[in-house]
C-alpha cells in the first residue's frame, strides 16, 4: 500500500499513522496500492497455490508485516450454482467465522490496527459487525467495546459477551448506538471502527469482488445483487473491480451492481428513485427483520450511489414477508440456510425478472452475507 487517499477531495494521508476520515473534508479514506509493482510479483498462476482465505490477495491488502495478520481462515467461501435457477450463482458467506461476512472487514481492520499498535477498539453496529470485531479483537488481545441496538439479534449480543467485549445496549438503531459511542468518547477515546470511518474494513470486504472474479474463472457476471446497509460491501467490490482493471486482469465490462433493501428501511432505494447523489435525511421509522439492513442514513451514501450509477445498476426494496419466504425457499429448495439479508437477494431477483430489470438469460451472482443460524428467533 502506498497511501490513503480521500474518496471525496483526494487529500493524501500517511498510512503509517492512525487514520479515521479525511482531515480536510471528513470523507472516507481509500487505500491506494502500487499496482504497477504488484503486476510484477502477482500472477494468476501464483494465486492457485495460496492459502484458501482472503489473505491469498495479501498484495492488495493493507498489512505490511505478515506477523500482524489476525486470521481465523476467513474467506474464499463457496460460490454455488442454484438448482432451481439456471443462470444464478450464490456466493455463500454463511460459512465463515462469526457466521457473517463482517469477518472479512474485521480481519483486515484488526490486523492493521495491530500493526499500528492500537490496543482498544470501539464500534457501533446493528449486530454482526460488532460480534465480528469482538471476535478478532479477542484473537488479537485487544480491548473491545460494542454499541448495539437493544433489539439486535440475540446471537450477536451473546457473541460479544463470549468474546469478552464490553457490550453497551442502546435504544433505537445503529445511528443511536453511534451517537452514544461518540458521546462516550468525550470521556475516554477508543479507536473508532465505524464502517467507512475506518479505512481498512473496506479492504477486507473488497475481497468479495476478488473472490467472485477468481472463482468464476477470472471473469465476472452480468449483475451482482447485494443486500445493502452501510454499503461497505458494494463500494468494496467496485474498488476490487477497478483494481483488477488496473492490474490488467479484468478487461470485460464490470457487472451491474444492484442494491437490495427492506421496504421498512430503504434510504438507498428512495435516493435512487429520486435521482439523488447523496442521502441527507434519515429514513423515517426504520424497521426490518434483516438487522444488517437497518441503516437509516448510510455515512458513505455518495459512494454507494456513485457505484450504482456508474455500474448502470439499481436498487430495489423487498418486504420482510418476502424475505422470510425467501429464507424458507432457499433452505428447502437449495439446502442453503441464509441470513434474511442474504435471502433478500433471492426475493429481489424474482422481482427484478418481473419488472424486466434483469433478463433470465443474464448471469447473476446473489450474495448471501450470513448464516440463518444467527437469526433463530425470527423463525417459528
Ligand atoms: C452488515 C450486513 C449487511 C450490509 O452490509 P454493508 O456492506 O454494510 O452494506 C448485509 N448482510 C448482513 C448479514 C450484514 O451483517
Ligand atoms: Zn477529503
XYZ file of C-alpha atoms and ligand atoms in Angstrom:
396
model
C 0.000 0.000 0.000
C 1.288 3.432 -0.939
C -1.137 5.857 0.608
C -4.596 6.638 1.911
C -6.493 8.918 -0.425
C -9.700 10.780 0.378
C -12.515 9.434 -1.788
C -14.031 12.919 -1.931
C -11.233 15.536 -2.160
C -8.204 13.290 -2.952
C -6.183 14.586 0.013
C -3.396 12.109 0.836
C -2.914 10.693 4.327
C 0.049 8.798 5.758
C -0.881 5.117 6.225
C 1.924 4.674 8.776
C -0.200 6.790 11.136
C -3.553 6.106 12.747
C -6.321 7.495 10.499
C -10.092 7.625 10.525
C -11.661 10.006 7.960
C -10.149 12.777 5.792
C -8.743 15.566 7.946
C -9.814 18.144 5.352
C -13.353 17.178 4.406
C -14.409 14.224 6.581
C -14.669 11.843 3.588
C -13.894 8.116 3.575
C -10.225 7.232 3.018
C -9.345 4.647 0.359
C -6.158 2.574 0.451
C -4.121 3.022 -2.735
C -1.585 0.453 -3.887
C 1.467 0.300 -6.097
C -0.428 -1.585 -8.783
C 2.486 -1.410 -11.245
C 4.740 -3.037 -8.636
C 2.111 -5.669 -7.814
C 1.863 -6.545 -11.522
C 5.485 -7.675 -11.350
C 5.023 -10.053 -8.418
C 1.430 -11.286 -8.535
C 0.246 -13.558 -11.330
C -2.969 -15.545 -11.729
C -0.921 -18.764 -11.675
C 0.686 -17.809 -8.376
C -2.730 -17.441 -6.743
C -3.692 -21.071 -7.247
C -1.273 -22.450 -4.661
C -2.139 -19.968 -1.955
C -3.926 -20.121 1.387
C -7.689 -20.618 0.957
C -8.672 -17.465 2.786
C -8.980 -13.827 1.741
C -5.317 -13.383 2.703
C -4.438 -15.064 -0.613
C -4.698 -11.499 -2.006
C -2.277 -10.035 0.503
C -0.521 -7.774 -2.022
C -3.868 -5.989 -2.415
C -4.430 -5.769 1.343
C -3.063 -3.122 3.726
C -0.966 -5.138 6.201
C 2.801 -4.784 5.691
C 4.175 -7.426 8.042
C 2.591 -10.916 7.936
C 3.255 -11.199 11.677
C 0.418 -8.746 12.261
C -2.219 -10.739 10.395
C -5.051 -11.753 12.734
C -6.895 -14.543 10.942
C -9.333 -17.388 11.507
C -9.166 -18.643 7.933
C -11.976 -16.355 6.714
C -12.929 -16.002 3.059
C -12.627 -17.979 -0.158
C -16.157 -19.189 0.601
C -18.116 -21.343 -1.859
C -19.780 -19.952 -4.956
C -22.607 -22.310 -5.822
C -24.898 -22.692 -8.802
C -28.535 -22.765 -7.750
C -30.507 -25.887 -8.647
C -33.725 -24.050 -9.466
C -32.324 -21.021 -11.302
C -30.023 -21.888 -14.185
C -28.205 -18.583 -14.537
C -27.835 -17.766 -10.867
C -24.843 -18.288 -8.598
C -24.895 -17.816 -4.849
C -21.727 -16.611 -3.194
C -22.155 -18.036 0.277
C -20.627 -16.279 3.261
C -22.915 -18.240 5.572
C -19.828 -20.376 6.033
C -17.299 -18.004 7.532
C -16.003 -17.306 11.046
C -18.674 -15.451 13.092
C -21.315 -16.594 10.559
C -21.383 -13.363 8.570
C -19.178 -11.624 6.033
C -18.454 -8.931 8.634
C -15.499 -11.187 9.469
C -13.897 -10.059 6.194
C -13.803 -6.429 7.245
C -12.685 -7.177 10.762
C -9.775 -9.458 9.894
C -8.194 -6.656 7.867
C -9.174 -3.804 10.198
C -7.985 -5.553 13.366
C -4.783 -6.744 11.660
C -3.990 -3.204 10.551
C -4.919 -1.860 13.997
C -2.448 -4.316 15.499
C 0.219 -3.142 13.071
C -0.485 0.452 14.149
C -0.236 -0.567 17.827
C -3.853 0.250 18.617
C -4.952 -1.562 21.787
C -8.619 -0.663 22.304
C -11.348 -0.571 19.689
C -14.998 0.514 19.764
C -17.823 0.178 17.248
C -21.497 0.992 16.781
C -23.191 -1.875 14.972
C -26.530 -3.406 14.034
C -25.104 -6.653 15.459
C -22.900 -8.634 13.113
C -20.049 -6.154 12.714
C -19.861 -5.762 16.478
C -19.718 -9.509 17.014
C -17.036 -9.872 14.352
C -14.963 -7.045 15.816
C -15.232 -8.592 19.285
C -14.075 -11.893 17.801
C -10.966 -10.567 16.055
C -10.130 -8.230 18.942
C -10.183 -11.258 21.254
C -7.780 -13.100 18.990
C -5.516 -10.049 18.790
C -5.632 -9.455 22.550
C -7.264 -6.024 22.236
C -9.909 -4.427 24.406
C -13.252 -4.137 22.610
C -16.433 -2.187 23.256
C -19.536 -2.749 21.133
C -22.596 -0.456 20.964
C -25.701 -2.286 19.737
C -29.413 -1.504 19.452
C -31.213 -3.246 22.319
C -33.146 -5.344 19.801
C -30.080 -6.551 17.868
C -30.156 -10.297 17.059
C -29.720 -12.350 20.260
C -26.784 -14.293 18.825
C -24.780 -11.125 18.205
C -25.193 -9.911 21.800
C -24.182 -13.313 23.179
C -21.185 -13.460 20.865
C -19.914 -10.053 22.007
C -20.047 -11.208 25.615
C -18.492 -14.588 24.880
C -15.585 -12.875 23.098
C -15.038 -10.749 26.195
C -16.120 -7.399 24.738
C -17.866 -4.742 26.751
C -21.440 -4.608 25.435
C -23.429 -1.353 25.542
C -27.101 -1.644 24.534
C -28.779 1.493 23.222
C -32.424 2.158 22.463
C -33.026 2.776 18.760
C -30.928 1.903 15.705
C -27.242 1.802 14.769
C -27.460 5.596 14.388
C -28.377 5.937 18.073
C -25.637 3.457 19.014
C -23.140 5.641 17.123
C -24.348 8.796 18.880
C -23.892 7.120 22.266
C -20.383 5.971 21.355
C -19.339 9.478 20.263
C -20.751 10.920 23.496
C -18.697 8.395 25.477
C -15.567 9.333 23.503
C -15.703 12.737 25.184
C -14.750 10.929 28.413
C -12.460 8.240 27.054
C -11.191 7.869 23.477
C -11.094 4.408 21.921
C -10.239 3.748 18.295
C -13.385 4.217 16.172
C -14.123 1.155 13.989
C -17.326 2.571 12.414
C -17.726 1.400 8.871
C -16.162 3.703 6.270
C -14.892 5.996 9.029
C -12.101 3.439 9.374
C -10.175 2.772 6.158
C -9.443 -0.975 6.290
C -12.739 -2.778 6.792
C -13.425 -1.781 3.197
C -10.268 -3.596 2.086
C -11.457 -6.854 3.651
C -14.863 -6.538 2.052
C -13.213 -5.797 -1.275
C -12.115 -9.437 -1.337
C -15.727 -10.456 -2.065
C -15.193 -8.982 -5.512
C -11.740 -10.542 -5.917
C -13.100 -13.969 -4.972
C -16.101 -13.802 -7.318
C -13.670 -12.915 -10.132
C -11.192 -15.698 -9.378
C -13.797 -18.361 -8.600
C -15.717 -17.707 -11.827
C -12.523 -18.380 -13.757
C -11.174 -14.816 -13.866
C -14.327 -13.203 -15.156
C -17.423 -11.524 -13.738
C -21.206 -11.974 -14.034
C -23.614 -9.553 -15.742
C -25.017 -8.409 -12.396
C -24.416 -8.737 -8.676
C -27.358 -8.436 -6.288
C -26.181 -7.292 -2.876
C -28.059 -6.635 0.397
C -27.016 -3.119 1.303
C -26.896 -1.488 4.719
C -23.863 0.739 5.262
C -22.692 -0.065 1.739
C -19.172 -1.227 2.551
C -19.569 -4.401 0.526
C -20.915 -2.656 -2.546
C -18.222 0.017 -2.503
C -15.569 -2.590 -1.698
C -16.455 -4.870 -4.600
C -16.423 -1.926 -7.010
C -12.988 -0.916 -5.726
C -11.826 -4.505 -6.302
C -13.042 -4.408 -9.899
C -11.231 -1.122 -10.529
C -8.015 -2.562 -9.119
C -8.433 -5.682 -11.291
C -8.798 -3.392 -14.314
C -5.642 -1.525 -13.353
C -3.824 -4.829 -12.947
C -4.906 -5.657 -16.492
C -6.713 -8.794 -15.288
C -10.225 -7.510 -15.933
C -10.929 -6.461 -19.499
C -14.675 -7.141 -19.815
C -17.422 -4.762 -18.680
C -17.965 -4.566 -14.951
C -21.227 -6.010 -13.580
C -24.331 -4.002 -12.819
C -24.446 -3.555 -9.057
C -27.946 -3.898 -7.645
C -28.697 -2.961 -4.038
C -31.424 -4.733 -2.136
C -33.035 -3.219 0.926
C -36.076 -3.939 3.061
C -39.129 -1.772 2.398
C -39.057 -0.928 6.138
C -35.666 0.789 5.733
C -34.818 1.710 2.158
C -32.919 5.007 2.036
C -30.839 3.921 -0.965
C -33.860 2.763 -2.954
C -35.503 6.100 -2.241
C -32.423 8.117 -3.210
C -32.036 6.217 -6.499
C -35.727 6.745 -7.305
C -35.374 10.451 -6.525
C -32.219 10.752 -8.648
C -30.170 11.960 -5.652
C -26.365 11.854 -5.379
C -26.379 11.821 -1.597
C -28.686 10.863 1.274
C -29.235 13.815 3.555
C -32.286 12.671 5.506
C -32.677 9.850 7.982
C -35.155 7.221 6.764
C -38.273 7.558 8.941
C -39.183 4.753 11.387
C -36.575 2.310 10.110
C -37.572 -1.280 10.812
C -36.793 -4.696 9.318
C -36.034 -8.225 10.458
C -32.854 -8.042 8.362
C -30.813 -6.316 11.062
C -27.818 -5.653 8.815
C -30.013 -3.584 6.508
C -31.396 -1.330 9.227
C -29.125 1.613 8.442
C -31.389 4.655 8.105
C -28.707 7.075 6.863
C -25.567 5.423 5.472
C -22.479 7.548 6.059
C -20.977 6.805 2.627
C -24.168 7.380 0.633
C -22.338 9.402 -2.044
C -20.052 6.455 -2.785
C -22.900 3.918 -2.745
C -24.979 5.970 -5.189
C -21.939 6.543 -7.400
C -21.318 2.790 -7.720
C -24.965 2.167 -8.594
C -24.880 4.962 -11.210
C -21.512 4.061 -12.747
C -22.385 0.385 -12.992
C -25.833 1.132 -14.502
C -27.207 -0.926 -11.638
C -30.172 -0.170 -9.456
C -31.830 -0.505 -6.087
C -34.918 -2.445 -5.097
C -36.916 -2.965 -1.932
C -38.484 -6.214 -0.782
C -40.809 -6.658 2.185
C -39.934 -8.583 5.340
C -42.600 -11.142 4.387
C -40.890 -11.693 1.039
C -37.552 -12.016 2.841
C -38.893 -14.689 5.216
C -40.421 -16.618 2.320
C -37.054 -16.482 0.551
C -35.238 -17.765 3.656
C -37.520 -20.812 3.668
C -37.336 -21.289 -0.104
C -33.533 -21.197 -0.183
C -33.323 -23.619 2.716
C -35.914 -26.102 1.477
C -35.070 -25.996 -2.238
C -31.350 -25.342 -2.274
C -30.130 -26.521 1.128
C -28.897 -23.045 1.969
C -29.950 -21.596 5.312
C -29.273 -17.928 4.559
C -29.473 -14.885 6.795
C -32.513 -12.709 5.992
C -30.191 -10.137 4.375
C -28.808 -12.787 2.021
C -32.222 -14.273 1.308
C -33.444 -10.787 0.383
C -31.323 -11.058 -2.778
C -33.358 -14.084 -3.874
C -36.641 -12.244 -3.325
C -35.191 -9.299 -5.225
C -34.028 -11.481 -8.088
C -37.570 -12.599 -8.855
C -38.878 -9.043 -8.668
C -36.122 -7.842 -10.991
C -37.103 -10.501 -13.540
C -40.760 -9.482 -13.284
C -40.014 -5.802 -13.794
C -37.647 -6.516 -16.679
C -34.640 -5.082 -14.862
C -32.933 -8.439 -15.246
C -33.379 -10.951 -18.039
C -33.489 -14.676 -17.318
C -30.539 -15.284 -19.674
C -28.280 -12.903 -17.737
C -25.729 -14.396 -15.390
C -26.305 -13.142 -11.872
C -24.463 -13.549 -8.574
C -26.598 -13.228 -5.452
C -24.578 -12.514 -2.334
C -25.514 -14.355 0.834
C -23.849 -12.326 3.559
C -24.535 -14.608 6.510
C -25.969 -17.712 8.119
C -29.603 -18.131 9.095
C -28.363 -19.718 12.305
C -27.691 -16.234 13.656
C -31.406 -15.321 13.453
C -33.205 -18.279 15.016
C -35.668 -16.044 16.874
C -37.164 -14.962 13.539
C -38.266 -18.441 12.592
C -41.240 -20.043 14.210
C -23.903 -5.594 7.685
C -24.661 -6.586 6.920
C -25.122 -6.314 5.620
C -24.939 -4.959 4.960
O -23.610 -4.792 4.600
P -22.959 -3.438 4.082
O -21.762 -3.879 3.339
O -22.635 -2.628 5.280
O -23.945 -2.759 3.212
C -25.715 -7.346 4.919
N -25.901 -8.568 5.479
C -25.503 -8.870 6.725
C -25.746 -10.234 7.265
C -24.856 -7.889 7.487
O -24.443 -8.189 8.713
Zn -11.211 14.846 1.843
